Short mmCIF file of C-alpha atoms in Angstrom, two decimals:
data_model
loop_
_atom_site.label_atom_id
_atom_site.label_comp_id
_atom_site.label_asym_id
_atom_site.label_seq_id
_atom_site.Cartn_x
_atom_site.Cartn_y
_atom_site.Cartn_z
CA UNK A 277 0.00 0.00 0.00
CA UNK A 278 1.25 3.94 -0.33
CA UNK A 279 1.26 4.03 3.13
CA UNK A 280 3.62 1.26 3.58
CA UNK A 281 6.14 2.29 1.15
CA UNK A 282 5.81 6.15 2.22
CA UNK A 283 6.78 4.66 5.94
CA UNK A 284 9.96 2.59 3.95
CA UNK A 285 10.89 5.84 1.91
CA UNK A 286 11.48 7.61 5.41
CA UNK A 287 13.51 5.10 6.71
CA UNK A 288 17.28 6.01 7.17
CA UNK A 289 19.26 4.37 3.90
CA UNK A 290 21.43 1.75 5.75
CA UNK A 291 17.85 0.48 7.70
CA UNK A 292 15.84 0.68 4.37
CA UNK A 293 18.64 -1.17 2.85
CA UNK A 294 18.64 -4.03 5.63
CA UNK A 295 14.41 -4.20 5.58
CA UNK A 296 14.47 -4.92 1.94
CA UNK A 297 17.24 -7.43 1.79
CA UNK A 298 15.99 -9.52 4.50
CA UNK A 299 12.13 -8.62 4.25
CA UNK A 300 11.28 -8.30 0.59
CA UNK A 301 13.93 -9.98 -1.27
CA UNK A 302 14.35 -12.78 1.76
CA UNK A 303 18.30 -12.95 1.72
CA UNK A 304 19.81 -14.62 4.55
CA UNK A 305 21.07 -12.04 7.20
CA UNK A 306 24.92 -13.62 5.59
CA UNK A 307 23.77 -12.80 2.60
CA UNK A 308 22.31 -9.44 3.18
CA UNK A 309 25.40 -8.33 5.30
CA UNK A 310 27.12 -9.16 2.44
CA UNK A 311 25.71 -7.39 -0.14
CA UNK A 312 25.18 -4.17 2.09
CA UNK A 313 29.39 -4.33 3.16
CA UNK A 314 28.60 -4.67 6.93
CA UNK A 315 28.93 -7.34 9.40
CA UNK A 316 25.67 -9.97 10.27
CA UNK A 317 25.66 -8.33 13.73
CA UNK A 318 25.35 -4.47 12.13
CA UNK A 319 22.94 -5.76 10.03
CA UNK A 320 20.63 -7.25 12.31
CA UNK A 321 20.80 -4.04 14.17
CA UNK A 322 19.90 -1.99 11.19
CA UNK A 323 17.25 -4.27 10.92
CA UNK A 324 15.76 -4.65 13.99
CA UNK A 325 15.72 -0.56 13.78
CA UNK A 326 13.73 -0.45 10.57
CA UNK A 327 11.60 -2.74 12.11
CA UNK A 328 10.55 -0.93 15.05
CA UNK A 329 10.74 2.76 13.32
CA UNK A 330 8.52 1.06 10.63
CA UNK A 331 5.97 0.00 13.28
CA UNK A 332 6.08 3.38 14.63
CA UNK A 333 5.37 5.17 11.54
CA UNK A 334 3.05 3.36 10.65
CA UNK A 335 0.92 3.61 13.83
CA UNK A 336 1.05 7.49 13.52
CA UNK A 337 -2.47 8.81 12.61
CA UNK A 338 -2.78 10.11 8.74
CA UNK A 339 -1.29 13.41 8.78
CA UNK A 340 0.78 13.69 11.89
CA UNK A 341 3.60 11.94 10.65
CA UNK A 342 6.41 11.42 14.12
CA UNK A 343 9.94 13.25 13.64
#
């Protein structure tokens, strides 16, 4: 949905990277850490952080997006 990939656009790049390898294009977190140049620990991390920040954002009511 547009909301959903508003939420992703507003992501910081190295967690938007880390949601979409692991989430949409189902790498392993090897894999992923891989392709992003980071360690599987730093990766997780990032991803864990999208995770939660996406949750947030998207639990904001329409129109009073949180900074």
């Amino acid at each position: 949905s547009e909301q959903l990939w508003s939420a992703v656009r507003r992501l910081a790049w190295s967690q938007r990277e880390a949601l979409v390898l692991v989430d949409l294009q189902e790498r392993s977190y090897e894999e992923a850490a891989a392709v992003a140049g980071t360690r599987v620990d730093v990766l997780r991390s990032r991803l864990h952080r999208a995770r939660a920040r996406l949750a947030e954002l998207l639990a904001a009511p329409q129109g009073e997006p949180k900074p």
